[in-house]
Coordinates of C-alpha atoms in Angstrom, one line a residue:
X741 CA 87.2 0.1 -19.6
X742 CA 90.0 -2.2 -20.4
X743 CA 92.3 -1.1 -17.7
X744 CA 89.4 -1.5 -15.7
X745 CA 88.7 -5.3 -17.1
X746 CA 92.4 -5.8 -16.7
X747 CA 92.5 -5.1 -13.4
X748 CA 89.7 -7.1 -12.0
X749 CA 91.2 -10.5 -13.5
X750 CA 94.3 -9.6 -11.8
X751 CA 92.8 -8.8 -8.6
X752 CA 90.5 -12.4 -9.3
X753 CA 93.8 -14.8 -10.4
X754 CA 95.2 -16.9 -8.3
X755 CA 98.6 -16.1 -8.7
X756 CA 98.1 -12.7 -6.5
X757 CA 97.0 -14.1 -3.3
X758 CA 100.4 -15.2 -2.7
X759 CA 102.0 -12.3 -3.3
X760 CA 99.2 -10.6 -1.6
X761 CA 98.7 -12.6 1.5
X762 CA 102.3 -12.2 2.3
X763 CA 102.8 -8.5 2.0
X764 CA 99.3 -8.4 4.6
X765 CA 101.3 -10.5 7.2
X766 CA 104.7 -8.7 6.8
X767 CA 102.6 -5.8 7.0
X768 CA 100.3 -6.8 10.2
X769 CA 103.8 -7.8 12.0
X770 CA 105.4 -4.7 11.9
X771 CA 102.0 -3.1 12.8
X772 CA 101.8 -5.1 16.0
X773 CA 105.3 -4.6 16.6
X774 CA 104.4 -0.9 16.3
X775 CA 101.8 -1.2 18.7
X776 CA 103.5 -2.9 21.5
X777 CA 106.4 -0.4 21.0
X778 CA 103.6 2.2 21.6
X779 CA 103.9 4.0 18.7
X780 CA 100.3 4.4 17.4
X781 CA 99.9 5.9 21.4
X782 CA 98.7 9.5 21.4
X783 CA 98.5 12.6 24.0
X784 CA 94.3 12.7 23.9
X785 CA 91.3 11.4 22.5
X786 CA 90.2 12.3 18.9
X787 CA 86.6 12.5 17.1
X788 CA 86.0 12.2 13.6
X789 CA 82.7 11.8 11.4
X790 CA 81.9 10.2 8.0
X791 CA 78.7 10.9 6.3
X792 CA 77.3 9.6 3.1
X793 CA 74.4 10.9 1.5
X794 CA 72.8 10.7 -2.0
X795 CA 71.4 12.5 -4.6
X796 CA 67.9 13.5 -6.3
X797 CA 66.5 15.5 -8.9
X798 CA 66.1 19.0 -7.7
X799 CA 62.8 18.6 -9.2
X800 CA 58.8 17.8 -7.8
X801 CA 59.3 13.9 -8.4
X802 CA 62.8 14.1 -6.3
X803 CA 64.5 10.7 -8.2
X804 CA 67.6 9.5 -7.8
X805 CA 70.0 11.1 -9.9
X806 CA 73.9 10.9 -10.3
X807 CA 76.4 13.6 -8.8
X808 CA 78.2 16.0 -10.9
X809 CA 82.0 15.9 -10.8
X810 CA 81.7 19.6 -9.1
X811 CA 80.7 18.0 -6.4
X812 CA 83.8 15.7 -5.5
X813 CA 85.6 19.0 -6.5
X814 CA 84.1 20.9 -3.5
X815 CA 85.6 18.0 -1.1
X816 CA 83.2 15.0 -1.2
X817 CA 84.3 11.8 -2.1
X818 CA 83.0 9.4 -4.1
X819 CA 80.8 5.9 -2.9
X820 CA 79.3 2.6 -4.7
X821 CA 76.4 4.3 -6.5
X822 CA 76.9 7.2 -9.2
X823 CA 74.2 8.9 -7.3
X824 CA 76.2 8.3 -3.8
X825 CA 79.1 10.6 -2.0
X826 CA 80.7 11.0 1.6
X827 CA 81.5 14.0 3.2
X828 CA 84.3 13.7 5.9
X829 CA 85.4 16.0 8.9
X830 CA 89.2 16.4 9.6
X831 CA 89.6 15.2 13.3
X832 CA 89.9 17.5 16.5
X833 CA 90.5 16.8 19.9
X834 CA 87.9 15.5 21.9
X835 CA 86.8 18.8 23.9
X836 CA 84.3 21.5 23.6
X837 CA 86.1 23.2 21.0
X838 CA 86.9 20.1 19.5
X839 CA 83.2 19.0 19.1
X840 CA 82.0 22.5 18.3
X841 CA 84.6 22.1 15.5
X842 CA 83.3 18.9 14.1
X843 CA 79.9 20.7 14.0
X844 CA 81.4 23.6 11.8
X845 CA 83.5 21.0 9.9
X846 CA 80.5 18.5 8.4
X847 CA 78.1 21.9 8.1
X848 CA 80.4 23.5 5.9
X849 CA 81.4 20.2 4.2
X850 CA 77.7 19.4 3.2
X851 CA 77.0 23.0 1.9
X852 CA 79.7 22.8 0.1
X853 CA 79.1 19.8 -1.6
X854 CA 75.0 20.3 -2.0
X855 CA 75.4 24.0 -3.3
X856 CA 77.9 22.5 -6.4
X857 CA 75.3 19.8 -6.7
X858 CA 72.3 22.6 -7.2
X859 CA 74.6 24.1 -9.7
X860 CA 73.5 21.2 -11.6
X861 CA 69.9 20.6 -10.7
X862 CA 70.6 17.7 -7.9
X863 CA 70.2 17.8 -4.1
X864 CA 72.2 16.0 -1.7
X865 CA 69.6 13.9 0.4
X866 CA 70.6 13.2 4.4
X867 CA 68.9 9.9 4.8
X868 CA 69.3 6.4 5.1
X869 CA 67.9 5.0 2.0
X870 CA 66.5 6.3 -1.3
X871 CA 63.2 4.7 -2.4
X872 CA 62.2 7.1 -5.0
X873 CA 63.9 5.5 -8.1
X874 CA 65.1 7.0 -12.0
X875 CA 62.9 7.2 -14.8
X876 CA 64.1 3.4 -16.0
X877 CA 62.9 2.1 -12.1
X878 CA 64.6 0.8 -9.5
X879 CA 65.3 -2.7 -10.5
X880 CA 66.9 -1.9 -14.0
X881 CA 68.9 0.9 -12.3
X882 CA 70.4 -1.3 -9.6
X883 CA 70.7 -4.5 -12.0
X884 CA 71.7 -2.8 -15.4
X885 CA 75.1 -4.9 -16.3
X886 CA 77.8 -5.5 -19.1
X887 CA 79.8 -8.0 -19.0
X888 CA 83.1 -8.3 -20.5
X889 CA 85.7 -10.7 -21.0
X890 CA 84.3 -12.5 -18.1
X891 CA 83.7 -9.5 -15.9
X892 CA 80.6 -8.0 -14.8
X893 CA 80.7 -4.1 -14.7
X894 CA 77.2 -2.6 -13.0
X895 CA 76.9 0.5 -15.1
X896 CA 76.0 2.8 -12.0
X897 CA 78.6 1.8 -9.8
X898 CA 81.9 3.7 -9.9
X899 CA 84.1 3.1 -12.2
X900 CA 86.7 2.2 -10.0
X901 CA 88.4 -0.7 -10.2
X902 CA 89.0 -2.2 -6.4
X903 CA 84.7 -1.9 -6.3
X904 CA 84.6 -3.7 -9.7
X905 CA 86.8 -6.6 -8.1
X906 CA 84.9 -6.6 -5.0
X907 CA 81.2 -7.3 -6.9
X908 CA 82.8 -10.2 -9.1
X909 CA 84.7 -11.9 -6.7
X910 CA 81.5 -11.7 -4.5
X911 CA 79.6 -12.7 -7.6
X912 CA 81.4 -15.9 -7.9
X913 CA 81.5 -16.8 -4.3
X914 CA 77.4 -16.6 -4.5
X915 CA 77.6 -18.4 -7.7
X916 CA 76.3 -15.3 -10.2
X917 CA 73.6 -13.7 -8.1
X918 CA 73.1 -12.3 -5.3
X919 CA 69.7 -12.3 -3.0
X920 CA 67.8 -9.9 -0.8
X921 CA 65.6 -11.4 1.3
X922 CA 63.2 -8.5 3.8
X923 CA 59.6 -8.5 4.5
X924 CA 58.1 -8.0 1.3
X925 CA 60.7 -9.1 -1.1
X926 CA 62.5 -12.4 -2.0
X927 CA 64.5 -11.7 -4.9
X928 CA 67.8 -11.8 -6.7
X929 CA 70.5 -9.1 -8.2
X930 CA 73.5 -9.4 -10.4
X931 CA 75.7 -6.9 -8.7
X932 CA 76.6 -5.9 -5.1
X933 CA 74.8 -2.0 -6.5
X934 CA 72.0 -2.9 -4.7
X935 CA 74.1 -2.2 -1.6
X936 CA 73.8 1.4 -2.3
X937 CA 70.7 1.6 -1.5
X938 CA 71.7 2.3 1.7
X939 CA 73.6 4.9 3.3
X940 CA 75.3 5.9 6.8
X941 CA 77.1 7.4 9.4
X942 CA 80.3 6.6 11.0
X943 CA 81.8 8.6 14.4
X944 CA 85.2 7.6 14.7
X945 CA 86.3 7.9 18.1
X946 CA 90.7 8.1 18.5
X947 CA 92.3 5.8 21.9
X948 CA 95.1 7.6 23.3
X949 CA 97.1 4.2 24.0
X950 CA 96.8 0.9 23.0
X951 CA 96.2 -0.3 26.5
X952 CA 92.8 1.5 27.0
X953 CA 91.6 0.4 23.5
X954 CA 90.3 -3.1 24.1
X955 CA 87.7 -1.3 26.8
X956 CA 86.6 1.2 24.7
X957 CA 86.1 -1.8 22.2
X958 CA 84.2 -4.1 23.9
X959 CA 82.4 -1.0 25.8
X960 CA 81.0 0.1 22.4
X961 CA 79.7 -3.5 21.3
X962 CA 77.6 -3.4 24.0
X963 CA 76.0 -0.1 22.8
X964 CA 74.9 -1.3 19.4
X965 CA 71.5 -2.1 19.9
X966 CA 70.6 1.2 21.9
X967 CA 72.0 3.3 19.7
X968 CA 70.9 1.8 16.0
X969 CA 67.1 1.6 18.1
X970 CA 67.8 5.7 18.8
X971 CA 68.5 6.0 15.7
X972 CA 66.6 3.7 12.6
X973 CA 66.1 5.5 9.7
X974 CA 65.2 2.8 6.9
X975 CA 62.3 1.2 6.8
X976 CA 60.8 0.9 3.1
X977 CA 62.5 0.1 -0.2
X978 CA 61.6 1.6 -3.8
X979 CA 58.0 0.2 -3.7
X980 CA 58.9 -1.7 -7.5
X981 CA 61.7 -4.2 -5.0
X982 CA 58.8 -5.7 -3.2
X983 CA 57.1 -9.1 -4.3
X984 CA 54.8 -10.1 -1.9
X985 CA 52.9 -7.9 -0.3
X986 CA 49.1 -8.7 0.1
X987 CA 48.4 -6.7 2.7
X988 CA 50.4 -3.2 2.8
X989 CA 49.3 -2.3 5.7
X990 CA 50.7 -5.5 7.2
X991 CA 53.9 -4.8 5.7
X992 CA 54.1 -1.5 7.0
X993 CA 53.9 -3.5 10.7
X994 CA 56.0 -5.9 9.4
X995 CA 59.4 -4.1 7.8
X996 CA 62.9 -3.6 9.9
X997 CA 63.1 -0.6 11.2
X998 CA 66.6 -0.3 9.9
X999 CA 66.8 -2.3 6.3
X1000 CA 70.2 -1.2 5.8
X1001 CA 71.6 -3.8 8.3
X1002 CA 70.2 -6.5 6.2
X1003 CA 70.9 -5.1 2.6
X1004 CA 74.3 -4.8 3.6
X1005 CA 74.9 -7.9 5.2
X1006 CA 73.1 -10.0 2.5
X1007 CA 74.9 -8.1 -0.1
X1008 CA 78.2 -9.6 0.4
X1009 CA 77.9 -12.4 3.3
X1010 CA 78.7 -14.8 0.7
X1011 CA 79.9 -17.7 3.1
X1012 CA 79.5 -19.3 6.3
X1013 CA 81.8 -16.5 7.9
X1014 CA 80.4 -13.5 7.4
X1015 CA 82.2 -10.3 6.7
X1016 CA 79.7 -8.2 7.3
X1017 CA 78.4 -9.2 11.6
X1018 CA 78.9 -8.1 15.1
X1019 CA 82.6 -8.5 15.8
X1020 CA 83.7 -10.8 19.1
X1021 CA 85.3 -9.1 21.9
X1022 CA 89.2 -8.3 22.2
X1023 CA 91.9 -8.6 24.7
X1024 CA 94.2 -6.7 22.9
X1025 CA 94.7 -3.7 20.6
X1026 CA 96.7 -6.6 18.8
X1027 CA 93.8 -8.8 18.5
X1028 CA 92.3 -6.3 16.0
X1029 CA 95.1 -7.2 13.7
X1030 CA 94.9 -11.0 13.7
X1031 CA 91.1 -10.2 13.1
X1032 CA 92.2 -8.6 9.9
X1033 CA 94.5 -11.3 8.4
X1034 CA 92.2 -14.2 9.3
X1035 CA 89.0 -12.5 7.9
X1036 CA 87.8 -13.9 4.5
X1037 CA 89.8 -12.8 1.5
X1038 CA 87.7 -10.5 -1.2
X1039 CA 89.3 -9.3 -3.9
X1040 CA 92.9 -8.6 -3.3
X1041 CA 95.0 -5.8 -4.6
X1042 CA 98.5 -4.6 -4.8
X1043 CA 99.4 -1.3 -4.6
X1044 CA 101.7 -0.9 -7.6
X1045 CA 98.7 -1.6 -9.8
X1046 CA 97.3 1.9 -8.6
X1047 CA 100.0 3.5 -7.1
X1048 CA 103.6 4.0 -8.3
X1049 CA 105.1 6.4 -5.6
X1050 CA 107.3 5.7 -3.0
X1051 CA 106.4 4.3 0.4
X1052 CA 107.5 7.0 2.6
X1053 CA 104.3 6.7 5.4
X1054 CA 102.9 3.8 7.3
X1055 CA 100.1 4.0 5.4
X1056 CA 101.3 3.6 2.5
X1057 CA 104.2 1.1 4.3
X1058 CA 101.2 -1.1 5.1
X1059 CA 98.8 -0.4 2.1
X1060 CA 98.1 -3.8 1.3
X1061 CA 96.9 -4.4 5.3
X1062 CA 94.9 -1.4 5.1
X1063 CA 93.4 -2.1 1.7
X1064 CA 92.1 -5.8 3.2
X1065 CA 91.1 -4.1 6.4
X1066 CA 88.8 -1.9 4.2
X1067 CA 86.5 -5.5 2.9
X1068 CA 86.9 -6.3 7.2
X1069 CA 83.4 -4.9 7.0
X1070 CA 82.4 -5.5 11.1
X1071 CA 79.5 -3.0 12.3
X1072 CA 82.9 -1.9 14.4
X1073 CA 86.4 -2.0 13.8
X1074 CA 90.1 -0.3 14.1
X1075 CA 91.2 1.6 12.0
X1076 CA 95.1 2.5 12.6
X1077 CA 96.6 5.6 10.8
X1078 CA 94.8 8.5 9.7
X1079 CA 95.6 12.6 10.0
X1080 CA 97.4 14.4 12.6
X1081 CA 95.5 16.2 15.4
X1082 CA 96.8 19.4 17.1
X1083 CA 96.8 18.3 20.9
X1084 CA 95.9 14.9 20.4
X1085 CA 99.2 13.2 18.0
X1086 CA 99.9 12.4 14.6
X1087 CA 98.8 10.2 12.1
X1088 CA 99.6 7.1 13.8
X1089 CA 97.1 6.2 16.1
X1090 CA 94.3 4.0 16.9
X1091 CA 90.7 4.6 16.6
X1092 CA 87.0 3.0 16.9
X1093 CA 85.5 3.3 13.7
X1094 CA 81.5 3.0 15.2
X1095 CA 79.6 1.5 11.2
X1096 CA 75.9 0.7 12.1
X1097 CA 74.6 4.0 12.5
X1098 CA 71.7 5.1 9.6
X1099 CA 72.5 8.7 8.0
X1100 CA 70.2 11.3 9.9
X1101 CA 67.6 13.7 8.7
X1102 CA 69.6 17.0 9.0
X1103 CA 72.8 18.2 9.8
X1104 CA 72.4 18.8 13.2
X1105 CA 70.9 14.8 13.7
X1106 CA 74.3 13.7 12.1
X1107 CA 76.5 15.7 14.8
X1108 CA 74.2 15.2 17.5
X1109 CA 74.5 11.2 17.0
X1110 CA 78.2 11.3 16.6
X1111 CA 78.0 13.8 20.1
X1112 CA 75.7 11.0 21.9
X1113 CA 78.5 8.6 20.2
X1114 CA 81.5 9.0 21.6
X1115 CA 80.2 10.9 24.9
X1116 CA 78.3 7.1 25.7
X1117 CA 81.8 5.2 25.2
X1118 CA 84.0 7.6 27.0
X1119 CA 81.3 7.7 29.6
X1120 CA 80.9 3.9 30.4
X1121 CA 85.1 3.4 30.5
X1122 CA 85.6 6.8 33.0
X1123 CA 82.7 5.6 35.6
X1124 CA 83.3 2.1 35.6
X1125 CA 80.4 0.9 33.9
X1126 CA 79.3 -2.9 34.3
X1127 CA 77.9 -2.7 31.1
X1128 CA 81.1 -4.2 29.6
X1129 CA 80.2 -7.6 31.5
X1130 CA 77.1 -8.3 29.5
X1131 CA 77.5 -11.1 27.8
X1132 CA 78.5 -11.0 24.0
X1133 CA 76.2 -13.0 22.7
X1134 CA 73.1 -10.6 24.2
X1135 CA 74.8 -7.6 22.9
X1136 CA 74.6 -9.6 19.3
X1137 CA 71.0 -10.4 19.9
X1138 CA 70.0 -6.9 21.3
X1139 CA 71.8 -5.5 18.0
X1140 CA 69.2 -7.4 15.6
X1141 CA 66.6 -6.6 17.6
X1142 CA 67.0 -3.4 17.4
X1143 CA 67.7 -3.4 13.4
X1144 CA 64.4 -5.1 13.1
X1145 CA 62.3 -3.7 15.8
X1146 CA 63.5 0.0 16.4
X1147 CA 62.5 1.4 19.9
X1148 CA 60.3 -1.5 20.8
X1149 CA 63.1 -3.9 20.6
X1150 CA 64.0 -6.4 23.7
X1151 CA 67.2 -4.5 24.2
X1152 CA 69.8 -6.0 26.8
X1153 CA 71.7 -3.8 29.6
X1154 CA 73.2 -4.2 32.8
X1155 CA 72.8 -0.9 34.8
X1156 CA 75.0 1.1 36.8
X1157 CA 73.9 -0.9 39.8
X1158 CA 75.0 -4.2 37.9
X1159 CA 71.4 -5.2 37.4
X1160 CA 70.5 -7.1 34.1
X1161 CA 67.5 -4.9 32.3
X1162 CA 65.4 -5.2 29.1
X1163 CA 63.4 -2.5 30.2
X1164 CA 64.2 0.5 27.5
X1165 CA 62.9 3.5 29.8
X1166 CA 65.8 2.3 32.3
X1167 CA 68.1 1.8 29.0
X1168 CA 67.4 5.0 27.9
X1169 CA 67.9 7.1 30.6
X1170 CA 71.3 5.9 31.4
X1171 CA 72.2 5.8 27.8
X1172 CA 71.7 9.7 28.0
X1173 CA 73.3 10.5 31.9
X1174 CA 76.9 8.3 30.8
X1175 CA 76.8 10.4 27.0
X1176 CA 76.7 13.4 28.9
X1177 CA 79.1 12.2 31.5
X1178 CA 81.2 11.4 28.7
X1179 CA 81.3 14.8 27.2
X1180 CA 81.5 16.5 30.5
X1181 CA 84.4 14.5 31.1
X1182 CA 85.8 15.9 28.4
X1183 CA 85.0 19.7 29.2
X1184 CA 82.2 20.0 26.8
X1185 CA 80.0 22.5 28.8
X1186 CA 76.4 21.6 29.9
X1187 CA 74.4 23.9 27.4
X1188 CA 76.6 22.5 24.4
X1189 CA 75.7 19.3 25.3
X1190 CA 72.0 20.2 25.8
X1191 CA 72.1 21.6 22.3
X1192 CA 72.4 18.6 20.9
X1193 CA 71.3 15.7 22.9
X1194 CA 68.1 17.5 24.1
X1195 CA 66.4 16.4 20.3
X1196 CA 67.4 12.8 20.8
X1197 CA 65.8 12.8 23.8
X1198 CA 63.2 13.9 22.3
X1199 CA 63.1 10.5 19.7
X1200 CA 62.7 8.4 23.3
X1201 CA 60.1 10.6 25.0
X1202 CA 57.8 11.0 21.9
X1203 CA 58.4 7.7 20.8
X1204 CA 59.2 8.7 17.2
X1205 CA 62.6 8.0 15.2
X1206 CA 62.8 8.5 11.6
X1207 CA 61.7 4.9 10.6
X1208 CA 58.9 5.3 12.9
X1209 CA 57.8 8.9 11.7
X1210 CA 58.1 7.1 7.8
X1211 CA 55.8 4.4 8.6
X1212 CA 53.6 6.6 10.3
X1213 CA 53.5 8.7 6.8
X1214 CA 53.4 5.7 4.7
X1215 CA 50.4 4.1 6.9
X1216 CA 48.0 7.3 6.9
X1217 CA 48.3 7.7 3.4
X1218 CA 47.4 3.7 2.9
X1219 CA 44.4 4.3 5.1
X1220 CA 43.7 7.6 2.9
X1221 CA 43.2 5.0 0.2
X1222 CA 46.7 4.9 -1.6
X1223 CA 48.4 1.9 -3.3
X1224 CA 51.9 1.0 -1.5
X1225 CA 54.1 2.3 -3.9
X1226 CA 51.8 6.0 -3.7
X1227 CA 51.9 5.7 -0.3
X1228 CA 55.8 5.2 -0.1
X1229 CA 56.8 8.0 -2.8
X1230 CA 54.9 10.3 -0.9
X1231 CA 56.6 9.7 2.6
X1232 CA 59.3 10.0 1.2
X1233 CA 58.7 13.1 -0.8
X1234 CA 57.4 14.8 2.5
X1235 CA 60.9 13.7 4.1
X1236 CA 62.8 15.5 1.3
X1237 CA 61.0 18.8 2.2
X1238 CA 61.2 18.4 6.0
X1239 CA 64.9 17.1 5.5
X1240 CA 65.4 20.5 4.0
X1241 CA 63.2 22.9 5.6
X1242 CA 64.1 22.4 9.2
X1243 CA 67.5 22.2 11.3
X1244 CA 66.4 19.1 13.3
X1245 CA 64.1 16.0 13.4
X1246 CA 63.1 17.2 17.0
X1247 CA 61.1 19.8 15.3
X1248 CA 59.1 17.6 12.8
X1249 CA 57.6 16.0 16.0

């Protein structure tokens, strides 16, 4: 605990953003100097998936419970919560074998990972928000606190100190508390925990050059809203968060389809430029550096505090870049670096790192997303799609919408004839032609592609998601004569067993 302590104030004095501020800009020159030299160009496109999920009792009541160290051993990595982990896929080329890979890859990875945690009587859970909380409830668990020597340590965060620097300097900026503010509830937490409520999905997508990035980037802005609508997975908190609700039924009506977007952003937006938002378009693979040294400053580190060997990589050249480019928390953004791929480069490159998408009900949901992912983006840059030309600010708009409304949202697209659309049947459909485009493209063969966009389809033509399918849950048992918080335990209960019990949510429908 006292390193811990120690290493907070430092990150919190003063006296480091200097230091710190200057190694970033050394660092961000030499990264565009690297860039217009074309050294982070590669031979092919790359694909790559992140996947958090969290942990219950392997019990009937299905709380929330903290992960075993046996299952970081197996290969997942730790997150905020105790009770949180991410599973990662090496990359591959972007091809059918490549995809078919990734598919193997997160499989095996999640197995892996959820048979050490039944060694221990846990499960890992694939969804987008935990509502059933721990025996002492959810607002002790999330607000449970020491503080020491001026420091605020959440007891079931990570002990890790970069997190630890991130919730106090955040504290401070929001002047000691922090507020979440949904349909339902108006209140106030001393951490950023309550952040790990939430948890997601994120397809990374590898540019071969620097040239063809800025389409690609710009391209996949315009895709937010669509996508997060295909695929909202969060509607209801643990039911002991909520403070005003009169009429649960109305609530039900009432809630975001996707709460995560708004726990997240609320969580550490602390001042009038948010950190967390829809980034602005780019001219340049460059411009996603400058976006990165201008972006608010949260709780900087140096590298030596952690790290005492050598810097013989250009990540660990540019660590103190990459560590601020880890608090540039944009629902998009480059990431440079990262592992080799055989028959795609090494591990300097650049890639779209695609952060609004809600963790899926199974396995198969999580790949086919990441599948419908990048297929869309490479799709609209190979045919020429307008849909670049919509204007920024609608994209932004149809993004929210989307977050709050789910598949009935007023979603914004231009279609392949240039014609400006709200109308999500016309959406839809070319969403799903330009994904498959986009893995054709790339060789993936039609029956691949069926295997796995076929059950999203399915989400548009039944008009169910998972948010939808857990407020349908939730409002039958309220009109079975349930209180909120029965009704919401037992949705989510039922979610637990179908989560587990079936290879897709095309076949809950």
């Amino acid at each position: 605990m006292a390193e811990l302590i120690d290493l907070v104030q430092q990150s919190l004095s003063e006296e480091t953003i200097p230091a710190y501020m200057d190694r970033v800009e050394n660092q961000a020159a030499t990264l565009r100097e690297a860039i217009r030299a074309g050294e982070l160009d590669n031979d092919d496109f790359a694909v790559g998936l992140e996947m958090e999920v969290y942990a219950v009792e392997r019990d009937e009541e299905s709380s929330l419970a903290d992960l075993p160290q046996s299952v970081f051993d197996a290969g997942a990595t730790k997150e905020l919560g105790i009770h949180n982990a991410e599973i990662n896929t090496d990359p591959d080329v972007f091809d059918g074998a490549g995809l078919r890979s990734q598919a193997d890859r997160i499989e095996a990875a999640f197995r892996a990972a959820d048979d050490a945690a039944e060694e221990s009587d846990r499960l890992l859970i694939s969804d987008a928000m935990w509502t059933i909380a721990p025996e002492e409830g959810a607002d002790s668990y999330l607000s449970d606190i020491e503080i020491e020597d001026g420091v605020t340590v959440a007891a079931n965060m990570r002990t890790d100190p970069r997190y630890a620097a991130i919730d106090n300097d955040v504290l401070r900026a929001f002047g000691g508390e922090i507020g979440l503010d949904v349909p339902g509830v108006d209140r106030r937490f001393p951490s950023i925990l309550f952040e790990s409520l939430a948890t997601s999905i994120q397809p990374h997508l590898q540019i071969p050059t620097a040239e063809q990035f800025p389409a690609y980037y710009n391209a996949a802005i315009r895709t937010l809203g669509p996508v997060l609508a295909l695929t909202t997975n969060s509607p209801f908190l643990p039911p002991e968060l909520y403070t005003d609700v009169d009429d649960p039924m109305a609530l039900v009506d009432r809630t975001h389809h996707e709460l995560r977007i708004a726990v997240f952003e609320q969580s550490v937006n602390a001042t009038p430029n948010p950190k967390v938002c829809v980034p602005a378009d780019i001219d340049s693979a460059q411009e996603t550096i400058d976006r990165v040294v201008e972006d608010e400053l949260v709780a900087p580190f140096l590298r030596e505090w952690i790290d005492d060997e050598p810097r013989d990589s250009l990540a660990a050249d540019t660590w103190e870049f990459q560590y601020k480019r880890s608090t540039y928390w944009r629902w998009l953004r480059c990431v440079i670096g990262g592992d080799p791929v055989d028959g795609a480069g090494d591990e300097e490159s650049l890639r779209i790192e695609y952060r609004p998408i809600p963790t899926q009900p199974t396995v198969i949901d999580v790949v086919a997303v990441q599948w419908l992912t990048v297929g869309l983006l490479r799709g609209l840059v190979t045919t020429d799609h307008p849909l670049p030309q919509l204007p920024w600010t609608e994209a932004e708009t149809s993004f929210y919408n989307a977050a709050r409304d789910g598949l009935d949202a007023d979603l914004a697209w231009l279609t392949s004839d240039g014609e400006r659309t709200s109308d999500s049947a016309v959406i839809f459909e070319e969403v799903f032609e330009l994904a498959r485009a986009g893995l054709r493209d790339a060789g993936v063969s039609t029956a691949a592609i069926d295997s796995y966009l076929d059950g999203l389809e399915t989400r548009w033509t039944e008009r169910t998601t998972p948010s939808i399918w857990k407020q349908n849950r939730v409002r039958d048992r309220l009109q079975d004569g349930d209180d909120l918080a029965t009704a919401i335990t037992a949705a989510q209960e039922s979610y637990i067993q179908h989560s587990r019990e079936y290879d897709s949510f095309a076949e809950w429908l």
